CSV table of C-alpha atoms and ligand atoms in Angstrom, one decimal:
chain,number,residue,atom,x,y,z
A,1,MET,CA,-46.2,-22.7,100.0
A,2,LYS,CA,-43.2,-21.1,98.5
A,3,LYS,CA,-41.7,-18.2,100.4
A,4,ASN,CA,-42.5,-15.7,97.5
A,5,SER,CA,-46.0,-16.7,97.2
A,6,PHE,CA,-46.6,-16.3,101.0
A,7,ILE,CA,-45.2,-12.8,100.8
A,8,LEU,CA,-47.6,-12.2,97.8
A,9,LEU,CA,-50.4,-13.3,100.0
A,10,VAL,CA,-49.6,-11.3,103.0
A,11,LEU,CA,-49.2,-8.2,100.7
A,12,LEU,CA,-52.5,-8.8,99.1
A,13,SER,CA,-54.3,-9.2,102.3
A,14,PHE,CA,-52.7,-6.0,103.6
A,15,VAL,CA,-54.0,-4.0,100.4
A,16,SER,CA,-57.3,-5.4,100.5
A,17,GLY,CA,-57.5,-4.7,104.3
A,18,ILE,CA,-56.8,-1.1,103.5
A,19,TYR,CA,-59.5,-1.1,100.9
A,20,ALA,CA,-62.0,-2.9,103.0
A,21,GLN,CA,-61.8,-0.3,105.6
A,22,LYS,CA,-62.3,2.2,102.9
A,23,LYS,CA,-59.5,4.3,104.2
A,24,PHE,CA,-58.3,5.3,100.8
A,25,SER,CA,-60.6,6.0,97.6
A,26,GLY,CA,-58.6,3.4,95.6
A,27,ASN,CA,-58.2,4.4,91.7
A,28,PRO,CA,-60.1,4.5,89.4
A,29,ILE,CA,-62.8,6.1,91.7
A,30,LEU,CA,-65.7,5.8,89.0
A,31,PRO,CA,-66.9,2.4,87.7
A,32,GLY,CA,-66.6,2.0,84.0
A,33,TRP,CA,-65.0,4.2,81.2
A,34,TYR,CA,-65.4,8.0,82.0
A,35,ALA,CA,-62.7,10.7,81.0
A,36,ASP,CA,-62.5,14.4,81.1
A,37,PRO,CA,-63.8,14.6,84.7
A,38,GLU,CA,-64.7,18.1,85.9
A,39,ALA,CA,-64.8,17.8,89.7
A,40,SER,CA,-66.8,20.5,91.6
A,41,ILE,CA,-67.8,21.1,95.2
A,42,PHE,CA,-71.4,22.2,95.7
A,43,GLY,CA,-72.3,22.7,99.4
A,44,LYS,CA,-71.4,19.7,101.5
A,45,GLN,CA,-71.0,17.5,98.5
A,46,TYR,CA,-68.1,16.6,96.0
A,47,TRP,CA,-69.2,16.3,92.4
A,48,ILE,CA,-67.8,14.8,89.2
A,49,TYR,CA,-69.0,15.4,85.8
A,50,PRO,CA,-67.2,13.3,83.2
A,51,THR,CA,-67.4,12.5,79.6
A,52,TYR,CA,-69.1,9.0,79.0
A,53,SER,CA,-66.2,7.2,77.5
A,54,ASP,CA,-67.8,4.5,75.7
A,55,ALA,CA,-67.5,4.1,71.8
A,56,TYR,CA,-67.5,7.4,69.9
A,57,ASN,CA,-71.1,7.2,68.7
A,58,LYS,CA,-72.3,6.2,72.1
A,59,GLN,CA,-71.2,9.2,73.6
A,60,VAL,CA,-74.5,10.9,73.6
A,61,PHE,CA,-75.4,11.5,77.2
A,62,PHE,CA,-73.9,12.4,80.6
A,63,ASP,CA,-73.8,10.8,84.1
A,64,ALA,CA,-72.6,12.4,87.2
A,65,PHE,CA,-71.2,11.1,90.6
A,66,SER,CA,-71.5,12.7,94.1
A,67,SER,CA,-69.7,11.9,97.1
A,68,LYS,CA,-69.6,13.1,100.7
A,69,ASP,CA,-66.2,12.0,101.5
A,70,LEU,CA,-64.2,11.3,98.3
A,71,ILE,CA,-64.4,7.5,99.0
A,72,THR,CA,-68.1,6.6,98.2
A,73,TRP,CA,-69.4,7.8,94.9
A,74,LYS,CA,-73.1,7.9,93.9
A,75,LYS,CA,-74.1,7.6,90.2
A,76,HIS,CA,-76.8,10.1,88.9
A,77,GLU,CA,-77.7,8.6,85.6
A,78,HIS,CA,-78.4,10.6,82.4
A,79,ILE,CA,-78.4,14.2,83.6
A,80,LEU,CA,-78.4,15.5,80.3
A,81,ASP,CA,-78.5,13.6,76.8
A,82,THR,CA,-79.0,14.4,73.0
A,83,SER,CA,-82.9,13.9,73.6
A,84,SER,CA,-83.1,17.2,75.3
A,85,VAL,CA,-80.5,19.0,73.2
A,86,LYS,CA,-82.0,19.3,69.6
A,87,TRP,CA,-78.9,20.3,67.9
A,88,ALA,CA,-76.4,17.6,69.7
A,89,LYS,CA,-76.1,14.2,67.8
A,90,ARG,CA,-72.9,12.8,68.9
A,91,ALA,CA,-69.6,13.5,70.9
A,92,MET,CA,-70.9,15.0,73.9
A,93,TRP,CA,-67.8,15.9,75.9
A,94,ALA,CA,-66.0,17.5,78.8
A,95,PRO,CA,-68.5,19.2,81.1
A,96,SER,CA,-68.0,22.3,83.0
A,97,VAL,CA,-70.7,23.1,85.7
A,98,VAL,CA,-71.0,26.3,87.7
A,99,LYS,CA,-73.6,27.3,90.3
A,100,LYS,CA,-75.0,30.9,89.8
A,101,ASP,CA,-78.0,32.5,91.5
A,102,ASN,CA,-79.2,29.0,92.8
A,103,LYS,CA,-79.1,27.5,89.2
A,104,TYR,CA,-76.6,25.0,87.9
A,105,TYR,CA,-75.1,25.7,84.4
A,106,PHE,CA,-73.9,22.7,82.5
A,107,PHE,CA,-71.4,23.6,79.7
A,108,PHE,CA,-70.7,20.9,77.2
A,109,GLY,CA,-69.1,20.3,73.9
A,110,ALA,CA,-71.3,18.4,71.2
A,111,ASN,CA,-70.6,17.2,67.5
A,112,ASP,CA,-67.1,17.3,67.4
A,113,ILE,CA,-67.1,19.8,64.5
A,114,GLN,CA,-64.2,19.6,62.1
A,115,ASN,CA,-64.8,23.0,60.2
A,116,ASN,CA,-67.3,26.0,60.1
A,117,ASN,CA,-69.7,24.1,57.8
A,118,GLU,CA,-70.6,21.7,60.6
A,119,TYR,CA,-72.9,22.5,63.0
A,120,GLY,CA,-72.1,22.1,66.8
A,121,GLY,CA,-69.8,23.2,69.3
A,122,ILE,CA,-70.1,24.4,72.8
A,123,GLY,CA,-73.5,24.5,74.5
A,124,VAL,CA,-75.1,25.3,77.9
A,125,ALA,CA,-77.8,23.6,79.9
A,126,VAL,CA,-79.5,24.7,83.0
A,127,SER,CA,-81.1,22.9,86.1
A,128,ASP,CA,-82.2,23.9,89.7
A,129,LYS,CA,-80.1,20.9,91.1
A,130,PRO,CA,-76.7,19.7,90.6
A,131,ASP,CA,-77.8,16.2,89.4
A,132,GLY,CA,-80.2,17.7,86.7
A,133,PRO,CA,-82.4,16.8,84.7
A,134,PHE,CA,-80.6,19.6,82.7
A,135,LYS,CA,-82.2,21.5,79.9
A,136,ASP,CA,-80.7,23.4,77.0
A,137,LEU,CA,-80.5,26.9,77.8
A,138,LEU,CA,-80.4,28.3,74.3
A,139,GLY,CA,-81.7,25.8,71.7
A,140,LYS,CA,-78.3,26.3,69.8
A,141,PRO,CA,-74.7,26.2,70.5
A,142,LEU,CA,-73.1,29.2,72.5
A,143,ILE,CA,-70.0,29.0,70.3
A,144,ASP,CA,-70.6,27.3,67.2
A,145,ARG,CA,-67.3,27.9,65.0
A,146,PHE,CA,-63.6,28.1,65.0
A,147,TYR,CA,-62.0,31.1,66.3
A,148,ASN,CA,-58.2,31.6,66.4
A,149,GLY,CA,-58.0,28.1,65.1
A,150,ALA,CA,-59.5,26.7,68.3
A,151,GLN,CA,-62.1,23.8,68.0
A,152,PRO,CA,-65.1,24.6,70.0
A,153,ILE,CA,-64.5,21.9,72.8
A,154,ASP,CA,-63.2,21.3,76.1
A,155,GLN,CA,-64.8,24.3,77.8
A,156,PHE,CA,-64.0,25.4,81.3
A,157,VAL,CA,-66.0,28.1,83.1
A,158,PHE,CA,-64.1,30.1,85.5
A,159,HIS,CA,-65.5,32.4,88.1
A,160,ASP,CA,-62.7,35.3,88.6
A,161,ALA,CA,-62.3,37.0,92.0
A,162,ASP,CA,-64.0,40.2,90.8
A,163,GLY,CA,-67.3,38.2,90.0
A,164,LYS,CA,-67.0,38.0,86.3
A,165,TYR,CA,-67.3,34.7,84.5
A,166,TYR,CA,-65.0,33.5,81.7
A,167,ILE,CA,-65.2,30.6,79.2
A,168,ILE,CA,-61.7,29.1,78.6
A,169,TYR,CA,-62.0,26.6,75.8
A,170,GLY,CA,-60.3,24.8,72.8
A,171,GLY,CA,-59.0,21.9,71.0
A,172,TRP,CA,-56.5,21.5,68.0
A,173,ARG,CA,-53.6,23.2,70.0
A,174,HIS,CA,-55.5,26.8,70.5
A,175,CYS,CA,-57.1,28.0,73.5
A,176,ASN,CA,-59.4,31.0,73.8
A,177,ILE,CA,-60.9,33.0,76.6
A,178,ALA,CA,-64.0,35.1,76.5
A,179,GLN,CA,-66.3,36.7,79.1
A,180,LEU,CA,-69.8,35.3,79.6
A,181,ASN,CA,-72.7,37.6,79.9
A,182,ASP,CA,-74.6,37.8,83.2
A,183,SER,CA,-77.4,35.2,82.1
A,184,PHE,CA,-74.9,32.9,80.3
A,185,THR,CA,-76.9,33.3,77.1
A,186,GLY,CA,-73.9,35.0,75.1
A,187,LEU,CA,-70.3,36.6,75.3
A,188,VAL,CA,-69.1,40.0,76.0
A,189,PRO,CA,-66.7,41.6,73.8
A,190,ASP,CA,-63.8,43.6,75.3
A,191,GLN,CA,-63.4,47.3,75.0
A,192,ASN,CA,-61.9,47.0,71.5
A,193,GLY,CA,-64.8,44.9,70.2
A,194,ASN,CA,-63.0,41.5,70.4
A,195,THR,CA,-64.7,38.6,71.9
A,196,PHE,CA,-62.3,35.8,71.8
A,197,LYS,CA,-58.6,36.4,73.1
A,198,GLU,CA,-56.1,33.6,72.3
A,199,ILE,CA,-54.0,32.7,75.5
A,200,THR,CA,-52.4,29.3,74.0
A,201,PRO,CA,-49.3,28.6,75.9
A,202,LYS,CA,-46.4,26.5,74.4
A,203,GLY,CA,-47.2,22.7,74.4
A,204,TYR,CA,-51.0,23.3,74.8
A,205,VAL,CA,-53.3,20.8,73.1
A,206,GLU,CA,-56.6,20.9,74.9
A,207,GLY,CA,-58.5,20.6,78.2
A,208,PRO,CA,-57.9,23.9,79.8
A,209,PHE,CA,-58.5,24.6,83.6
A,210,MET,CA,-57.9,27.5,85.6
A,211,PHE,CA,-57.9,28.4,89.5
A,212,ILE,CA,-56.5,31.0,91.7
A,213,ARG,CA,-54.3,30.4,94.7
A,214,ASN,CA,-52.7,33.2,96.8
A,215,GLY,CA,-53.6,35.7,94.3
A,216,LYS,CA,-51.8,34.0,91.4
A,217,TYR,CA,-53.7,32.5,88.3
A,218,TYR,CA,-52.7,28.9,87.4
A,219,PHE,CA,-53.5,27.9,84.0
A,220,MET,CA,-53.5,24.1,83.3
A,221,TRP,CA,-53.9,22.0,80.2
A,222,SER,CA,-53.4,18.7,78.5
A,223,GLU,CA,-50.7,18.1,76.1
A,224,GLY,CA,-49.7,15.1,73.9
A,225,GLY,CA,-52.3,13.0,72.0
A,226,TRP,CA,-55.5,11.9,74.0
A,227,THR,CA,-55.4,8.6,72.2
A,228,GLY,CA,-51.9,7.6,73.1
A,229,PRO,CA,-49.6,7.1,76.2
A,230,ASP,CA,-47.9,10.4,76.3
A,231,TYR,CA,-51.1,12.4,77.1
A,232,SER,CA,-50.1,14.7,80.3
A,233,VAL,CA,-50.8,17.8,82.3
A,234,ALA,CA,-48.8,20.9,82.2
A,235,TYR,CA,-49.3,24.4,83.7
A,236,ALA,CA,-48.3,28.0,83.8
A,237,MET,CA,-48.8,30.9,86.2
A,238,ALA,CA,-49.8,34.7,85.8
A,239,ASP,CA,-51.3,37.7,87.4
A,240,ASN,CA,-54.3,37.8,85.5
A,241,PRO,CA,-56.6,35.4,83.6
A,242,PHE,CA,-55.3,36.6,80.3
A,243,GLY,CA,-51.7,35.8,80.9
A,244,PRO,CA,-49.2,35.8,79.2
A,245,TYR,CA,-48.6,32.3,80.1
A,246,GLU,CA,-45.2,30.8,80.1
A,247,ARG,CA,-45.2,27.2,80.4
A,248,ILE,CA,-43.5,25.9,83.7
A,249,GLY,CA,-43.6,22.1,83.4
A,250,LYS,CA,-45.6,18.9,83.5
A,251,ILE,CA,-47.2,17.9,86.7
A,252,LEU,CA,-49.2,14.8,85.8
A,253,GLU,CA,-48.1,12.0,83.3
A,254,GLN,CA,-48.1,8.3,82.8
A,255,ASP,CA,-46.3,5.9,84.9
A,256,ALA,CA,-45.3,2.6,83.3
A,257,SER,CA,-46.1,0.7,86.5
A,258,VAL,CA,-49.6,2.1,87.0
A,259,ALA,CA,-51.2,3.4,83.8
A,260,ARG,CA,-50.7,5.4,80.5
A,261,GLY,CA,-52.2,8.7,79.1
A,262,ALA,CA,-53.0,10.5,82.2
A,263,GLY,CA,-54.5,13.9,81.4
A,264,HIS,CA,-57.5,16.0,81.0
A,265,HIS,CA,-58.1,17.0,84.5
A,266,SER,CA,-59.7,19.4,87.0
A,267,ILE,CA,-58.7,20.7,90.4
A,268,ILE,CA,-60.7,20.7,93.6
A,269,HIS,CA,-59.9,22.6,97.0
A,270,ASN,CA,-61.1,21.4,100.1
A,271,ALA,CA,-60.7,24.9,101.8
A,272,LYS,CA,-61.4,23.9,105.3
A,273,LYS,CA,-58.4,21.4,105.2
A,274,ASP,CA,-56.5,23.3,102.5
A,275,ALA,CA,-56.2,20.2,100.6
A,276,TRP,CA,-55.9,20.2,96.8
A,277,TYR,CA,-56.9,17.3,94.6
A,278,ILE,CA,-56.5,16.5,91.0
A,279,VAL,CA,-59.0,14.5,89.2
A,280,TYR,CA,-58.0,13.1,86.0
A,281,HIS,CA,-58.3,10.2,83.5
A,282,ARG,CA,-55.9,7.6,82.5
A,283,ARG,CA,-55.7,4.4,80.4
A,284,PRO,CA,-55.2,1.2,82.5
A,285,LEU,CA,-52.0,-0.7,81.4
A,286,SER,CA,-54.2,-3.6,80.2
A,287,GLU,CA,-56.1,-1.3,77.6
A,288,THR,CA,-55.2,0.1,74.2
A,289,ALA,CA,-58.4,1.1,72.9
A,290,ALA,CA,-58.7,5.2,72.7
A,291,ASN,CA,-61.8,5.5,74.7
A,292,ASN,CA,-61.0,3.0,77.6
A,293,ARG,CA,-60.1,5.7,80.0
A,294,ALA,CA,-61.0,5.6,83.6
A,295,THR,CA,-61.4,8.5,86.3
A,296,CYS,CA,-58.9,8.8,89.1
A,297,ILE,CA,-57.8,11.1,91.7
A,298,GLU,CA,-54.7,12.2,93.6
A,299,ARG,CA,-53.6,14.8,96.2
A,300,MET,CA,-52.0,17.9,94.8
A,301,TYR,CA,-49.1,19.8,96.7
A,302,PHE,CA,-47.4,23.1,96.1
A,303,ASP,CA,-43.9,24.1,97.1
A,304,THR,CA,-43.0,27.1,99.1
A,305,ASN,CA,-42.9,29.2,96.1
A,306,GLY,CA,-46.5,28.3,94.8
A,307,LYS,CA,-45.1,26.0,92.1
A,308,ILE,CA,-47.2,22.8,91.8
A,309,LEU,CA,-45.2,19.6,92.6
A,310,PRO,CA,-45.4,16.7,90.1
A,311,VAL,CA,-48.4,14.0,91.0
A,312,LYS,CA,-47.5,10.6,91.3
A,313,ILE,CA,-50.3,8.5,89.8
A,314,SER,CA,-51.3,5.7,92.1
A,315,PHE,CA,-53.8,2.8,92.7
A,316,GLN,CA,-54.3,3.9,96.2
A,317,GLY,CA,-56.1,7.4,95.5
A,318,VAL,CA,-56.8,9.7,98.3
A,319,GLU,CA,-57.9,9.4,101.9
A,320,LYS,CA,-61.4,10.0,103.1
A,321,GLN,CA,-62.1,13.7,103.4
A,322,LYS,CA,-65.4,15.3,104.3
A,323,LEU,CA,-66.3,18.9,103.4
B,1,FUB,O1,-63.3,12.8,75.5
B,1,FUB,C1,-63.1,13.3,74.3
B,1,FUB,C2,-61.9,14.2,74.0
B,1,FUB,O2,-61.0,13.6,74.4
B,1,FUB,C3,-61.9,15.5,74.9
B,1,FUB,O3,-62.6,16.7,74.5
B,1,FUB,C4,-60.4,15.7,74.7
B,1,FUB,O4,-60.1,16.5,75.7
B,1,FUB,C5,-60.0,14.3,75.1
B,1,FUB,O5,-59.8,13.9,76.5
């Protein structure tokens, strides 16, 4: 055996040894093409609710995945599909799931509307369990048209520290925030009678996400084109959910030695260990098809000033971490 082949063999056994012990999750963490992952924590389990990223016309249902340790993921099939949402016929995208009063609310985009003459937008479904089955709550979209230029897709539901819930959403380079009513059946206008406030920062394209850490609001989004290699995630910080948001910088992007098109993410926080994770999708180097996107996970760290440190995308993933 040549010296180089021997070294390669030793290296491969070492790497496969690591994964055999399941010390690390490895990346991607979900089998198959899944994109726009929203990761959540419900009770003692991590959950991921992604877009089923097969061919455009096959994106008509959602699967979910649960894990107790970030290493082993259990698939829950078809937790919602077009058969239980009469108005949805295609492009079911980018779930956002929240638990409220012992019910689970599943917000989703459907139909990929291109103008206000088309029917579709952002819907909401409800279930007693995180793995469904979810049922359409309204029988129609919650947001069914363009406001402030924002395509009604890529919703994220944010639970503020004062108990209010906001929907933050938008494609086509515009992002809106609107307050949800108590039953999630409608939106609450502000004191001036305006329902949708635009909070679009510089560079924003789609895929908004928000969280609070040490009293600061972190607003994150995807920029670049989702079909291309330069898809990425950037962020801003503010003292309240409405901003103004000034772009601080990019924290997730492609790595020519790992994968391209890393973006549309979500964040989870294991509060007991104070461990932060970014869950995102990327396109393997072997793939060029737009929808061949795989869900991955990395640790996310902050500097002493609370700024997010750039994330290095990996094949290793994250270490086992129970809740
Ligand atoms: O998965 C469909 C679309 O691709 C999402 O809505 C966008 O954010 C992009 O990831």
